[in-house]
PDB file of C-alpha atoms in Angstrom:
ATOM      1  CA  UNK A   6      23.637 -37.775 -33.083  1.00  0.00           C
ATOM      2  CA  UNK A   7      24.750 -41.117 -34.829  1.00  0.00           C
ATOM      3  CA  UNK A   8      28.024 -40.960 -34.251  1.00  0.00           C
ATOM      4  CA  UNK A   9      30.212 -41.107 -31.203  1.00  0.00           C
ATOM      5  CA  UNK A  10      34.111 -41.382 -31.063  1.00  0.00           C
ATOM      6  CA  UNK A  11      36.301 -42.294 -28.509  1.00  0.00           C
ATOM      7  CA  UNK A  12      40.531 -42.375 -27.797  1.00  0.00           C
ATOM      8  CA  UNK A  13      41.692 -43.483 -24.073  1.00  0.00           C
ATOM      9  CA  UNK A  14      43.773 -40.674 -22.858  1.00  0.00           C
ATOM     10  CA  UNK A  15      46.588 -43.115 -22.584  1.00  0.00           C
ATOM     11  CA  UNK A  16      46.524 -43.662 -26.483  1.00  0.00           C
ATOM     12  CA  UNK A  17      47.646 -46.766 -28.150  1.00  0.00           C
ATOM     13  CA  UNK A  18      47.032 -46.069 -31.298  1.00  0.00           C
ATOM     14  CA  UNK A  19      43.458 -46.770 -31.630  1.00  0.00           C
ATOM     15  CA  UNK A  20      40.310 -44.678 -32.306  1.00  0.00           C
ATOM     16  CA  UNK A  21      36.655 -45.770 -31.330  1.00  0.00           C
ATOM     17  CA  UNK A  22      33.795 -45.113 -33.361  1.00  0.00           C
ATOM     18  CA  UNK A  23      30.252 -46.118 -32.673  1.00  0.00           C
ATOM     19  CA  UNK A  24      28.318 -45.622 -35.078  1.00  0.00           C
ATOM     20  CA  UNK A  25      23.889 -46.346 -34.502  1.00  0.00           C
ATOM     21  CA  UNK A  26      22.420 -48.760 -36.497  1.00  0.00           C
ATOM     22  CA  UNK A  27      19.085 -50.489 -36.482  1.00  0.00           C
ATOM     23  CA  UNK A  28      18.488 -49.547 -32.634  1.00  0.00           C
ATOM     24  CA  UNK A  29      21.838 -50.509 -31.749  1.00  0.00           C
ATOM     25  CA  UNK A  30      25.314 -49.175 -31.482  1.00  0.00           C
ATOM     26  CA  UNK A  31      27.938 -50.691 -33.603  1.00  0.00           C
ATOM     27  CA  UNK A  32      32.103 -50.201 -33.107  1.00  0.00           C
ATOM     28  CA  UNK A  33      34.550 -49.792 -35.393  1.00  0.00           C
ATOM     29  CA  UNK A  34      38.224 -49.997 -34.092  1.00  0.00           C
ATOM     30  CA  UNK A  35      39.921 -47.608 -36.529  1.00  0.00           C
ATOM     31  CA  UNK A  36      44.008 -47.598 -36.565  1.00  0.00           C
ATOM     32  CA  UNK A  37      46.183 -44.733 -35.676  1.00  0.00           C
ATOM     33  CA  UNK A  38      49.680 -44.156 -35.412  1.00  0.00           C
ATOM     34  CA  UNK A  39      51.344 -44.426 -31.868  1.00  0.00           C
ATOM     35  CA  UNK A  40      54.802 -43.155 -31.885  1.00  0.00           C
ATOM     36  CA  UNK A  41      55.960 -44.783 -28.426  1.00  0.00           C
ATOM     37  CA  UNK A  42      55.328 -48.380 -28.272  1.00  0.00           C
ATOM     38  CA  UNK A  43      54.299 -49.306 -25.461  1.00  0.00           C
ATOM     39  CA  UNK A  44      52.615 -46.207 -24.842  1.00  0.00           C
ATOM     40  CA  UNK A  45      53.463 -46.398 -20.847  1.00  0.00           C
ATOM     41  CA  UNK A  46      55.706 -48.633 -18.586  1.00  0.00           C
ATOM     42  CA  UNK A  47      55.246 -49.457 -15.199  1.00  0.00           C
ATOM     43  CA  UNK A  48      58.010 -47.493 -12.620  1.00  0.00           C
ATOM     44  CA  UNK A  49      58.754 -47.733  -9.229  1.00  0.00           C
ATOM     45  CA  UNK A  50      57.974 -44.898  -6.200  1.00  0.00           C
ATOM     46  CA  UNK A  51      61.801 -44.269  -6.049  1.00  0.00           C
ATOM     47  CA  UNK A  52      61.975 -43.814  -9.827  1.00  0.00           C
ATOM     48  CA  UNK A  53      59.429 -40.792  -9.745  1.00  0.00           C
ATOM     49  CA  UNK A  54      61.273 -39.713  -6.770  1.00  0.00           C
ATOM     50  CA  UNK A  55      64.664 -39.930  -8.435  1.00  0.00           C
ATOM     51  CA  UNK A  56      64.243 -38.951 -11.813  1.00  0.00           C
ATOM     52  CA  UNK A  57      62.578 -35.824 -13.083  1.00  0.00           C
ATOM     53  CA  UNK A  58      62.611 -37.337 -16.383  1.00  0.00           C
ATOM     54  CA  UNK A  59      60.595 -40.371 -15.457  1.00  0.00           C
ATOM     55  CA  UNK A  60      58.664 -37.850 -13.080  1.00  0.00           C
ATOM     56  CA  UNK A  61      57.363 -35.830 -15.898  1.00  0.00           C
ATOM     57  CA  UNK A  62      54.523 -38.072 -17.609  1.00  0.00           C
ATOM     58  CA  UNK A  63      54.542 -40.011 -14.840  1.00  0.00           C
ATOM     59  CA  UNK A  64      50.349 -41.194 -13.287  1.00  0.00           C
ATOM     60  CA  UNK A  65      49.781 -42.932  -9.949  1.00  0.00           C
ATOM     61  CA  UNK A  66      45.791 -44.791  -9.405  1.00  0.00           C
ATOM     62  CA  UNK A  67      45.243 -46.751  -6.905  1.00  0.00           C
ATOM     63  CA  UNK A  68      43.557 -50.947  -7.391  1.00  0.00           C
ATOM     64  CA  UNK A  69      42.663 -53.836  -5.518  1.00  0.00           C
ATOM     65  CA  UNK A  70      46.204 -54.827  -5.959  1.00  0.00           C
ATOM     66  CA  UNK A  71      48.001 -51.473  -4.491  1.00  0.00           C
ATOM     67  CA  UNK A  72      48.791 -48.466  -6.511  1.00  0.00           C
ATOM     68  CA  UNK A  73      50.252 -48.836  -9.881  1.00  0.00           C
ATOM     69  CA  UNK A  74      52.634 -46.090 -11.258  1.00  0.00           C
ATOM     70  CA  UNK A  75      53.407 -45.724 -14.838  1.00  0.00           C
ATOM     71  CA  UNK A  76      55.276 -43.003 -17.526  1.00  0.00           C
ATOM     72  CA  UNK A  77      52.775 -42.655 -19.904  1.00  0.00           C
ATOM     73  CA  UNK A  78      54.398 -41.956 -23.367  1.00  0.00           C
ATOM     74  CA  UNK A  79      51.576 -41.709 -25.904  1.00  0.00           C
ATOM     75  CA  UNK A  80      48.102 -39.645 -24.727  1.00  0.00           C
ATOM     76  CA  UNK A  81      45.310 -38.363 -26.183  1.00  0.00           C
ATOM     77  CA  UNK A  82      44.110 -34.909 -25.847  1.00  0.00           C
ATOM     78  CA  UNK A  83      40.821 -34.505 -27.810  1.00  0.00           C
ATOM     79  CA  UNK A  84      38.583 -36.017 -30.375  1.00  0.00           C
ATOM     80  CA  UNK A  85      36.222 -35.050 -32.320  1.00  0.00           C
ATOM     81  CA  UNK A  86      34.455 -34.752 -35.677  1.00  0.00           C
ATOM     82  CA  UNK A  87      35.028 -32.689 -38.081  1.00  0.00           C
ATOM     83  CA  UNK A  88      32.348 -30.061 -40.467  1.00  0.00           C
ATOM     84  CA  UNK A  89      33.963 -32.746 -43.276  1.00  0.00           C
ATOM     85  CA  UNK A  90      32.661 -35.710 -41.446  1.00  0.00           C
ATOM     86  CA  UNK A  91      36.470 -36.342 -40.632  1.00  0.00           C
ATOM     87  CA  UNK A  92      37.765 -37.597 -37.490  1.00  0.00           C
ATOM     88  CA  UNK A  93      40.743 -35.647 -35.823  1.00  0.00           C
ATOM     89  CA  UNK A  94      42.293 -37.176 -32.632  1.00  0.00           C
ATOM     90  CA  UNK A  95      44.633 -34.393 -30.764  1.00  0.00           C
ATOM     91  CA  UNK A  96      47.546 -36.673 -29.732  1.00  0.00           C
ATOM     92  CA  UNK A  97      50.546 -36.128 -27.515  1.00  0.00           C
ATOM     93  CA  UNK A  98      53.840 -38.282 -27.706  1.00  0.00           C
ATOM     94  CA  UNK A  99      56.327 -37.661 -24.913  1.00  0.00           C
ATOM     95  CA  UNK A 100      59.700 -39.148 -25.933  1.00  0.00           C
ATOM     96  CA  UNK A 101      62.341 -40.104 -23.182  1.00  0.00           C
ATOM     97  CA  UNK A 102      64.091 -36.949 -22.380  1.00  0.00           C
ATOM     98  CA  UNK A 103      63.334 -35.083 -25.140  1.00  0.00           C
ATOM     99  CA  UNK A 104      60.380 -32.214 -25.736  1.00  0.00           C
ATOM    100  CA  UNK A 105      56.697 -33.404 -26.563  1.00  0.00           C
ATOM    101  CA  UNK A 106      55.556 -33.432 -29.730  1.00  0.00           C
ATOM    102  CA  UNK A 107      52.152 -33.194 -30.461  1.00  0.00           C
ATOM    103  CA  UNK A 108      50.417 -33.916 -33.764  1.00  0.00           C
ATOM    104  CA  UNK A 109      46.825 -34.446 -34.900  1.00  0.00           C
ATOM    105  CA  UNK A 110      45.322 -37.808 -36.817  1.00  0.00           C
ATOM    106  CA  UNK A 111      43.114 -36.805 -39.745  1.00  0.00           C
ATOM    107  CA  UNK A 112      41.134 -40.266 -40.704  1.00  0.00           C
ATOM    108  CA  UNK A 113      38.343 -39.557 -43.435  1.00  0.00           C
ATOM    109  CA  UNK A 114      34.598 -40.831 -43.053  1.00  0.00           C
ATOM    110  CA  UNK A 115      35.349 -44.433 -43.891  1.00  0.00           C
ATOM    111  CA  UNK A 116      38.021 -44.289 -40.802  1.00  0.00           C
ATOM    112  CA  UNK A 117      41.412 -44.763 -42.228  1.00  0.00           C
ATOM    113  CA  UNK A 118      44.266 -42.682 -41.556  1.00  0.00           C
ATOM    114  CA  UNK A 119      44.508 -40.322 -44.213  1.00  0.00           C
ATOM    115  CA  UNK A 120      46.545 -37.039 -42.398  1.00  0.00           C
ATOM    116  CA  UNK A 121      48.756 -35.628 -40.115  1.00  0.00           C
ATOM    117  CA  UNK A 122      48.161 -32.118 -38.858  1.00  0.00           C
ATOM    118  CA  UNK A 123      50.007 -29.850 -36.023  1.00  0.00           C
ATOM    119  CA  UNK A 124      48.648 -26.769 -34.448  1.00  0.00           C
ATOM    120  CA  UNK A 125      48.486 -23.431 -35.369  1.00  0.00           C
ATOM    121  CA  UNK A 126      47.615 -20.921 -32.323  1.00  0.00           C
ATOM    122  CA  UNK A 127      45.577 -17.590 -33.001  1.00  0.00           C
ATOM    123  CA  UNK A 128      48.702 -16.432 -31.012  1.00  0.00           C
ATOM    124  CA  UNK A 129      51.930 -17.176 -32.817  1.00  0.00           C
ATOM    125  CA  UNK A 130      54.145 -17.496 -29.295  1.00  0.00           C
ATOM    126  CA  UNK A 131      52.083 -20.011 -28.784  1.00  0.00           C
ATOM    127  CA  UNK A 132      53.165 -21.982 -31.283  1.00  0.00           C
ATOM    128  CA  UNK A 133      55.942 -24.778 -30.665  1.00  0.00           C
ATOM    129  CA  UNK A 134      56.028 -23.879 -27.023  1.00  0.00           C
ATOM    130  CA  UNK A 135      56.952 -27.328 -25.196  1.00  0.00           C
ATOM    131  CA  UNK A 136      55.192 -25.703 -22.214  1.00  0.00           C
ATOM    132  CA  UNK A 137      51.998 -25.010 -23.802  1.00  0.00           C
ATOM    133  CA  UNK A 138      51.655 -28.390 -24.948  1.00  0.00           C
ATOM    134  CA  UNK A 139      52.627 -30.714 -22.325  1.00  0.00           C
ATOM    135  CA  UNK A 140      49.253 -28.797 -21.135  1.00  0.00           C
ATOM    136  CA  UNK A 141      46.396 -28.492 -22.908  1.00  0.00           C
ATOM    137  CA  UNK A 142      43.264 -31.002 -24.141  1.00  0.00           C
ATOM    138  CA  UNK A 143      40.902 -29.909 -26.661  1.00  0.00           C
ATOM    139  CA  UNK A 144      37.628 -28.773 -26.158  1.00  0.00           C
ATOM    140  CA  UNK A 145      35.579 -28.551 -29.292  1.00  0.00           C
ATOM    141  CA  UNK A 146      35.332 -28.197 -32.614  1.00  0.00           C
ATOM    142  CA  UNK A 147      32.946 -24.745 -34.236  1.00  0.00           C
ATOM    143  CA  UNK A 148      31.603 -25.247 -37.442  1.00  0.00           C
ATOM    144  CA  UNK A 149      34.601 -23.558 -39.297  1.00  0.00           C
ATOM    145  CA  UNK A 150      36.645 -26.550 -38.300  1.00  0.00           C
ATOM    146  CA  UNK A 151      38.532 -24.006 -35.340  1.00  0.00           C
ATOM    147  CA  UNK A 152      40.169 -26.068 -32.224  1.00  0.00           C
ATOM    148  CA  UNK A 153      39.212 -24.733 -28.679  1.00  0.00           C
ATOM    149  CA  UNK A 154      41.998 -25.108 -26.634  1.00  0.00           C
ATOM    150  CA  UNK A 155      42.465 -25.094 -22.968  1.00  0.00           C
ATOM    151  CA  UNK A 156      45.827 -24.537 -22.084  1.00  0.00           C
ATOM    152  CA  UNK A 157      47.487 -23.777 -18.844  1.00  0.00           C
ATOM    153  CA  UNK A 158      49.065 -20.353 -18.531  1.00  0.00           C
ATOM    154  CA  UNK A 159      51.897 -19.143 -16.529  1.00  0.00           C
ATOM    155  CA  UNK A 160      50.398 -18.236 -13.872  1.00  0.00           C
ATOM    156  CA  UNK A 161      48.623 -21.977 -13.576  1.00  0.00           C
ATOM    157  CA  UNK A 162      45.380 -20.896 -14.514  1.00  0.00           C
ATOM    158  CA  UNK A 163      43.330 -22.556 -17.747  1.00  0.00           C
ATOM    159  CA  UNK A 164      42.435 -20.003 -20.495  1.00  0.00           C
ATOM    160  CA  UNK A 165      40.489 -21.073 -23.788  1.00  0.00           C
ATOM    161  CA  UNK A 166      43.388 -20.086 -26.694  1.00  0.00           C
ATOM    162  CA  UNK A 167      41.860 -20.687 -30.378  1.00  0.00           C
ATOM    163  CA  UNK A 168      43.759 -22.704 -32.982  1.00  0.00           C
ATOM    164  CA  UNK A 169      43.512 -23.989 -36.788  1.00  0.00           C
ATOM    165  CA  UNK A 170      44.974 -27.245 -38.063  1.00  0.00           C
ATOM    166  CA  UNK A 171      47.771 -27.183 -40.380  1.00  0.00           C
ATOM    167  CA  UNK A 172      47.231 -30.609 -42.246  1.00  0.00           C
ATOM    168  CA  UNK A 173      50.382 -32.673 -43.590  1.00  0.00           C
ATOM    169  CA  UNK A 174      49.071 -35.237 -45.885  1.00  0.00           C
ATOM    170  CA  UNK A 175      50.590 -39.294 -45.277  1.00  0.00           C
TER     171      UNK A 175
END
């Protein structure tokens, strides 16, 4: 393997690739698109505590300094190369009080953006389902270019649901 790529889950519209070279690894910062800039703010206790709004998205981790709360707007769900040689990063945007909306960056082998894509479940009430989305991460990628999606289910279990990516070109 000679190429690795990377998103932080709490995406700000950047993509890592590392790419091995002579012996050595070599990183490429390649440009997205994040939709919510910043891609998380900083909120108080009583703000998670008050709001289900600022509740939903919300992260706590604990530092040296104390622990830090923030909404996180803009995540990443999964990465990973295409059969192409294509990048996709699985990306969720959670807009104040309004449903998610996820969407998939397509950038070709030299790294730019080149694609939008959303979605499309082996099960069709699947598709579009806030619920569904707000919960799953990709797993990997087969050689027919099919998603493998872990979602959570009703009952709060994790199932594997299949999906294919319907691209929108820029």
């Amino acid at each position: 393997m000679d190429t690795i790529v990377v998103a932080p889950h709490i995406y700000d519209g950047h993509v890592y690739r590392y790419t091995r070279s002579n012996q050595r690894w070599v990183m490429e910062k390649l440009k997205g698109c994040t939709l919510a800039d910043p891609s998380y703010f900083t909120v108080t206790k009583k703000e998670i505590d008050t709001s289900e709004d600022v509740r939903r998205g919300a992260i706590m981790a604990s530092s040296s300094s104390g622990p830090q709360r923030a909404r996180i707007l803009s995540r990443s769900y999964g990465i990973g190369i295409l059969s192409t040689g294509h990048i996709l990063n699985f990306t969720l945007w959670t807009p104040l009080k309004q449903d998610s909306e996820p969407f998939a960056e397509l950038y070709g082998q030299d790294g730019i953006l080149k694609a939008y894509g959303r979605l499309v479940f082996d099960d069709p009430e699947l598709n579009g389902s806030a619920q569904v989305m707000d919960s799953i991460s990709l797993q990997w990628i087969d050689a027919a270019d099919r998603l493998y999606i872990a979602r959570r289910n009703l009952d709060g279990s994790f199932t594997l649901s299949v999906a294919e990516l319907e691209i929108t070109p820029l």
